[in-house]
Short mmCIF file of C-alpha atoms and ligand atoms in Angstrom, two decimals:
data_model
loop_
_atom_site.label_atom_id
_atom_site.label_comp_id
_atom_site.label_asym_id
_atom_site.label_seq_id
_atom_site.Cartn_x
_atom_site.Cartn_y
_atom_site.Cartn_z
CA MET A 129 -17.54 28.37 -40.46
CA ASN A 130 -15.70 25.16 -39.74
CA ASN A 131 -15.06 24.09 -36.19
CA ILE A 132 -11.48 25.24 -35.94
CA SER A 133 -11.96 28.70 -37.35
CA ARG A 134 -15.13 29.04 -35.30
CA ARG A 135 -13.17 28.11 -32.23
CA LYS A 136 -10.42 30.58 -33.10
CA ALA A 137 -12.84 33.42 -33.73
CA LEU A 138 -14.58 32.67 -30.49
CA THR A 139 -11.53 32.28 -28.26
CA SER A 140 -9.79 35.36 -29.59
CA GLY A 141 -13.06 37.23 -29.18
CA LEU A 142 -13.47 36.10 -25.60
CA ALA A 143 -9.80 36.69 -24.82
CA THR A 144 -9.92 40.33 -25.87
CA ALA A 145 -13.24 40.78 -24.16
CA THR A 146 -12.06 42.01 -20.78
CA GLY A 147 -13.55 44.53 -18.43
CA PHE A 148 -17.05 45.91 -18.40
CA ALA A 149 -17.67 46.47 -22.08
CA GLY A 150 -15.84 43.21 -22.64
CA ILE A 151 -18.34 41.15 -20.73
CA ALA A 152 -21.16 42.56 -22.82
CA ALA A 153 -19.17 41.84 -25.98
CA ALA A 154 -18.48 38.30 -24.81
CA ALA A 155 -22.18 37.82 -24.09
CA ARG A 156 -23.00 38.93 -27.64
CA LEU A 157 -20.45 36.50 -29.02
CA ALA A 158 -21.76 33.71 -26.84
CA ARG A 159 -25.30 34.39 -28.04
CA ARG A 160 -24.21 34.24 -31.64
CA TYR A 161 -22.75 30.77 -31.04
CA ARG A 162 -25.66 29.61 -28.86
CA LEU A 163 -23.49 29.32 -25.76
CA ILE A 164 -25.95 30.95 -23.41
CA PRO A 165 -26.59 29.08 -20.17
CA PRO A 166 -30.19 28.94 -18.92
CA ASP A 167 -29.37 31.11 -15.88
CA SER A 168 -27.94 33.95 -17.98
CA GLY A 169 -30.35 36.57 -16.59
CA GLY A 170 -29.95 38.60 -13.39
CA ILE A 171 -26.91 40.13 -11.71
CA TYR A 172 -24.61 37.17 -12.16
CA GLY A 173 -25.89 36.35 -15.63
CA PRO A 174 -23.08 37.92 -17.69
CA GLY A 175 -20.50 36.14 -15.51
CA GLU A 176 -22.29 32.80 -15.89
CA THR A 177 -22.39 33.28 -19.65
CA LEU A 178 -18.69 34.15 -19.82
CA THR A 179 -17.70 31.14 -17.71
CA TYR A 180 -19.85 28.69 -19.63
CA ALA A 181 -18.95 29.95 -23.11
CA ALA A 182 -15.22 30.08 -22.39
CA GLN A 183 -15.25 26.59 -20.82
CA ARG A 184 -17.17 25.08 -23.69
CA ILE A 185 -14.84 26.52 -26.32
CA LEU A 186 -11.64 25.61 -24.55
CA THR A 187 -12.48 22.32 -22.84
CA ALA A 188 -15.55 20.74 -24.46
CA HIS A 189 -13.86 17.37 -24.78
CA SER A 190 -11.40 17.40 -21.92
CA LEU A 191 -11.42 14.67 -19.29
CA ALA A 192 -12.01 15.07 -15.57
CA ARG A 193 -8.93 13.97 -13.62
CA GLU A 194 -8.76 10.24 -12.91
CA PHE A 195 -6.81 8.86 -9.96
CA PRO A 196 -4.87 5.69 -9.23
CA ARG A 197 -6.59 2.99 -7.20
CA SER A 198 -4.30 3.75 -4.23
CA MET A 199 -5.94 7.18 -3.89
CA ILE A 200 -9.50 5.89 -3.39
CA SER A 201 -10.76 7.46 -0.14
CA LYS A 202 -10.78 4.98 2.75
CA VAL A 203 -13.88 6.60 4.21
CA PRO A 204 -15.96 8.16 1.44
CA PHE A 205 -18.25 10.85 2.76
CA ALA A 206 -21.93 10.60 1.93
CA ASN A 207 -23.52 13.99 2.27
CA GLU A 208 -26.76 14.13 4.19
CA THR A 209 -29.71 13.83 1.84
CA SER A 210 -33.38 14.42 2.35
CA PRO A 211 -35.40 11.45 3.72
CA ARG A 212 -36.46 8.85 1.14
CA ASN A 213 -40.16 8.72 0.43
CA GLU A 214 -42.38 5.68 0.87
CA ALA A 215 -42.33 4.64 -2.77
CA PHE A 216 -38.54 4.57 -2.62
CA GLN A 217 -38.59 2.43 0.50
CA ARG A 218 -40.91 -0.09 -1.14
CA LEU A 219 -38.56 -0.40 -4.11
CA GLN A 220 -35.60 -0.74 -1.75
CA ALA A 221 -37.34 -3.52 0.22
CA SER A 222 -37.49 -5.64 -2.93
CA GLY A 223 -33.86 -5.03 -3.86
CA PHE A 224 -34.74 -2.38 -6.46
CA LYS A 225 -35.83 -5.07 -8.94
CA ASP A 226 -38.70 -2.81 -10.05
CA TRP A 227 -36.56 0.33 -10.34
CA ARG A 228 -37.03 1.92 -13.75
CA LEU A 229 -35.20 4.59 -15.69
CA ALA A 230 -37.54 6.25 -18.20
CA VAL A 231 -35.97 7.98 -21.21
CA ASP A 232 -38.20 10.32 -23.19
CA GLY A 233 -38.39 13.70 -24.91
CA LEU A 234 -36.46 14.18 -28.17
CA VAL A 235 -35.72 10.50 -28.75
CA ALA A 236 -36.91 8.21 -31.54
CA ASN A 237 -37.89 5.40 -29.14
CA PRO A 238 -38.91 6.39 -25.63
CA VAL A 239 -37.76 3.49 -23.43
CA SER A 240 -37.78 2.37 -19.86
CA PHE A 241 -34.78 0.46 -18.52
CA SER A 242 -34.58 -1.82 -15.50
CA LEU A 243 -31.24 -1.96 -13.68
CA ALA A 244 -30.66 -5.34 -15.32
CA ASP A 245 -31.26 -3.76 -18.77
CA LEU A 246 -28.70 -1.06 -17.97
CA ARG A 247 -26.14 -3.65 -16.91
CA ARG A 248 -26.43 -5.34 -20.30
CA LEU A 249 -25.19 -2.17 -22.05
CA PRO A 250 -21.44 -1.42 -22.27
CA VAL A 251 -19.89 -0.87 -18.83
CA HIS A 252 -17.40 1.84 -17.94
CA SER A 253 -15.53 2.52 -14.71
CA GLN A 254 -13.52 5.52 -13.56
CA ILE A 255 -11.82 6.72 -10.39
CA THR A 256 -12.88 10.34 -9.96
CA GLU A 257 -13.55 12.84 -7.24
CA VAL A 258 -16.86 14.15 -5.90
CA VAL A 259 -16.28 17.82 -5.13
CA CYS A 260 -18.89 19.61 -3.05
CA GLU A 261 -19.25 23.36 -3.38
CA GLU A 262 -19.09 23.45 0.43
CA GLY A 263 -15.45 22.48 0.35
CA TRP A 264 -15.10 18.72 0.92
CA SER A 265 -14.40 15.94 -1.52
CA TYR A 266 -13.63 12.25 -1.84
CA ILE A 267 -12.32 9.88 -4.46
CA ALA A 268 -14.09 6.65 -5.44
CA GLU A 269 -14.35 4.21 -8.27
CA TRP A 270 -17.64 4.62 -10.11
CA ILE A 271 -18.96 1.82 -12.30
CA GLY A 272 -21.95 2.03 -14.62
CA THR A 273 -23.42 2.65 -18.03
CA PRO A 274 -22.19 5.70 -19.95
CA LEU A 275 -25.13 8.05 -20.46
CA VAL A 276 -24.28 8.14 -24.18
CA GLU A 277 -25.11 4.42 -24.47
CA VAL A 278 -28.58 4.97 -23.05
CA LEU A 279 -29.13 7.96 -25.33
CA LYS A 280 -28.02 5.89 -28.32
CA ALA A 281 -30.35 3.05 -27.35
CA ALA A 282 -33.25 5.51 -27.18
CA GLY A 283 -32.26 7.14 -30.48
CA ILE A 284 -31.48 10.68 -29.40
CA LEU A 285 -32.64 13.15 -32.08
CA PRO A 286 -30.52 15.96 -33.57
CA PRO A 287 -32.53 18.90 -32.15
CA ALA A 288 -31.71 17.74 -28.59
CA ARG A 289 -29.42 20.25 -26.87
CA TYR A 290 -29.82 19.20 -23.23
CA VAL A 291 -30.53 16.16 -21.11
CA VAL A 292 -32.69 16.90 -18.08
CA TYR A 293 -32.59 14.35 -15.26
CA PHE A 294 -35.01 13.72 -12.43
CA SER A 295 -34.74 11.97 -9.09
CA THR A 296 -37.09 10.44 -6.54
CA ASP A 297 -36.07 13.49 -4.48
CA ARG A 298 -38.44 15.89 -6.15
CA ASP A 299 -36.34 18.93 -5.27
CA TRP A 300 -33.34 17.47 -7.05
CA TRP A 301 -33.38 17.71 -10.78
CA ASP A 302 -30.75 19.06 -13.09
CA SER A 303 -29.64 19.25 -16.70
CA ILE A 304 -26.47 19.19 -18.78
CA ASP A 305 -25.69 20.21 -22.34
CA MET A 306 -24.81 17.68 -25.05
CA ALA A 307 -21.05 18.17 -24.54
CA ASP A 308 -21.47 16.69 -21.06
CA ALA A 309 -24.30 14.29 -21.94
CA LEU A 310 -22.24 12.57 -24.66
CA HIS A 311 -18.99 12.79 -22.69
CA PRO A 312 -17.39 9.38 -21.96
CA GLN A 313 -17.08 10.10 -18.22
CA THR A 314 -20.76 10.97 -17.72
CA LEU A 315 -21.94 7.78 -16.13
CA LEU A 316 -25.24 6.30 -14.98
CA THR A 317 -23.61 4.70 -11.98
CA TRP A 318 -24.93 1.53 -10.35
CA ALA A 319 -21.79 0.30 -8.55
CA MET A 320 -19.09 1.99 -6.49
CA ASN A 321 -15.75 0.64 -5.28
CA ASP A 322 -16.34 -3.03 -4.41
CA GLY A 323 -20.12 -3.34 -4.48
CA ASP A 324 -23.50 -2.10 -5.63
CA LEU A 325 -24.00 1.64 -5.25
CA ALA A 326 -25.25 2.08 -1.67
CA VAL A 327 -28.30 4.23 -1.01
CA PRO A 328 -26.44 7.04 0.84
CA PHE A 329 -24.26 7.46 -2.24
CA GLY A 330 -27.25 7.60 -4.59
CA GLY A 331 -28.06 3.92 -5.17
CA PRO A 332 -29.50 2.27 -7.00
CA LEU A 333 -28.76 4.79 -9.79
CA ARG A 334 -26.87 8.05 -9.81
CA LEU A 335 -25.74 10.23 -12.68
CA ARG A 336 -22.07 11.00 -12.09
CA VAL A 337 -20.96 14.14 -13.95
CA PRO A 338 -17.33 14.34 -12.82
CA ARG A 339 -16.51 17.43 -14.88
CA GLN A 340 -18.86 19.46 -12.68
CA LEU A 341 -19.35 20.08 -8.96
CA GLY A 342 -20.97 17.40 -6.78
CA TYR A 343 -24.44 18.89 -6.89
CA LYS A 344 -24.76 18.03 -10.59
CA SER A 345 -24.31 14.32 -9.68
CA VAL A 346 -27.92 13.73 -8.72
CA LYS A 347 -28.82 10.59 -6.75
CA TYR A 348 -31.78 8.19 -7.30
CA ILE A 349 -32.31 8.88 -11.00
CA THR A 350 -35.66 7.74 -12.41
CA ARG A 351 -36.12 9.73 -15.59
CA LEU A 352 -34.15 11.43 -18.36
CA THR A 353 -35.63 13.83 -20.92
CA ALA A 354 -33.87 15.07 -24.04
CA ALA A 355 -34.90 18.66 -24.79
CA ASP A 356 -34.04 21.49 -27.15
CA SER A 357 -34.73 24.14 -24.52
CA LEU A 358 -34.81 24.32 -20.72
CA LYS A 359 -37.56 26.92 -20.60
CA GLY A 360 -40.33 24.47 -19.81
CA PHE A 361 -38.65 22.95 -16.75
CA GLY A 362 -39.12 24.40 -13.28
CA LYS A 363 -38.50 28.13 -13.36
CA GLY A 364 -36.69 27.77 -16.68
CA LEU A 365 -33.21 28.17 -15.20
CA GLY A 366 -32.07 24.66 -16.12
CA SER A 367 -32.14 23.01 -12.72
CA ALA A 368 -33.01 23.32 -9.08
CA SER A 369 -29.55 24.78 -8.32
CA PRO A 370 -29.94 28.26 -9.85
CA GLU A 371 -33.36 28.46 -8.21
CA GLY A 372 -31.43 28.23 -4.93
CA GLY A 373 -28.59 30.56 -5.92
CA TYR A 374 -26.04 28.16 -7.42
CA ALA A 375 -24.79 28.22 -10.98
CA TRP A 376 -26.37 25.92 -13.58
CA TYR A 377 -22.94 25.30 -15.10
CA ALA A 378 -20.57 24.14 -12.37
CA GLY A 379 -17.47 23.04 -14.29
CA ILE A 380 -14.38 22.04 -12.33
N1 LIG B 664 -30.95 13.28 -4.91
C1 LIG B 664 -29.95 14.02 -4.38
N2 LIG B 664 -28.79 14.10 -5.08
C2 LIG B 664 -27.75 14.83 -4.58
C3 LIG B 664 -27.87 15.54 -3.37
C4 LIG B 664 -29.11 15.41 -2.64
O1 LIG B 664 -29.29 15.94 -1.55
N3 LIG B 664 -30.12 14.63 -3.19
N4 LIG B 664 -26.81 16.33 -2.91
C5 LIG B 664 -25.87 16.80 -3.96
C6 LIG B 664 -24.68 17.48 -3.44
S1 LIG B 664 -24.85 19.09 -2.97
C7 LIG B 664 -23.46 16.88 -3.46
S2 LIG B 664 -22.03 17.74 -3.07
C8 LIG B 664 -23.31 15.46 -3.78
C9 LIG B 664 -22.74 14.75 -2.57
O2 LIG B 664 -22.42 13.44 -2.90
P1 LIG B 664 -22.09 12.37 -1.78
O3 LIG B 664 -23.26 12.23 -0.89
O4 LIG B 664 -21.74 11.13 -2.51
O5 LIG B 664 -20.91 12.92 -0.99
O6 LIG B 664 -24.54 14.83 -4.13
C10 LIG B 664 -25.43 15.65 -4.85
N5 LIG B 664 -26.59 14.88 -5.29
MO1 LIG B 665 -22.79 19.84 -2.46
#
């Protein structure tokens, strides 16, 4: 089926799928088109599947809202994060010159980038909002290297369906599907507003995923893995968030 008729079949299917039986029907449809999120099991599973599948069909390429410069928050709010470990502090003491971003998994050339390497790739900036599930938000300009550029440089391979990303905070890891990984606003951010990305905001390197809630924008990124399945990571639910009761897919 071509993309448009596939999309039509899927949206009309999901649209008529209302109510109890409907959710099961939508889940069957989603499975057929491989739109099953990794946290599809359990009580909330059918709802997660419905949300993710419907969002992907209707808005796979849409842009997160961008704001004018005049709306940048005067006092951006850095959420409290867990204490940095010693290795992080050593890297910070030398101005992060030895910070590395490793890219591996389903790529033709596993590579490791320094921050200087990243800055030599095409640069993108956007003024978007960080939205926390706890109800607060702020707007800032984010400047960095689109994730797609890094994936291209590493030679991402066709079987890849997800990018899993890891932080120096071991409890913080997450993943996104290829629609978000290749999206122009998904940004390996190394600068914010008028300067380098400060540590409380995730410096030296944060993955900003502005089409999803703040918790998907993990700070202190050190490694990316391209994978065809999320089963082998953590408890197999796609990220640390569903392990703690939040949705894997957190589209806004
Ligand atoms: N490494 C790491 N990344 C993180 C967090 C964290 O505690 N550690 N908190 C997440 C949550 S829940 C939110 S809402 C945003 C908050 O971003 P901010 O600190 O820039 O406001 O960062 C996300 N990324
Ligand atoms: Mo959050």
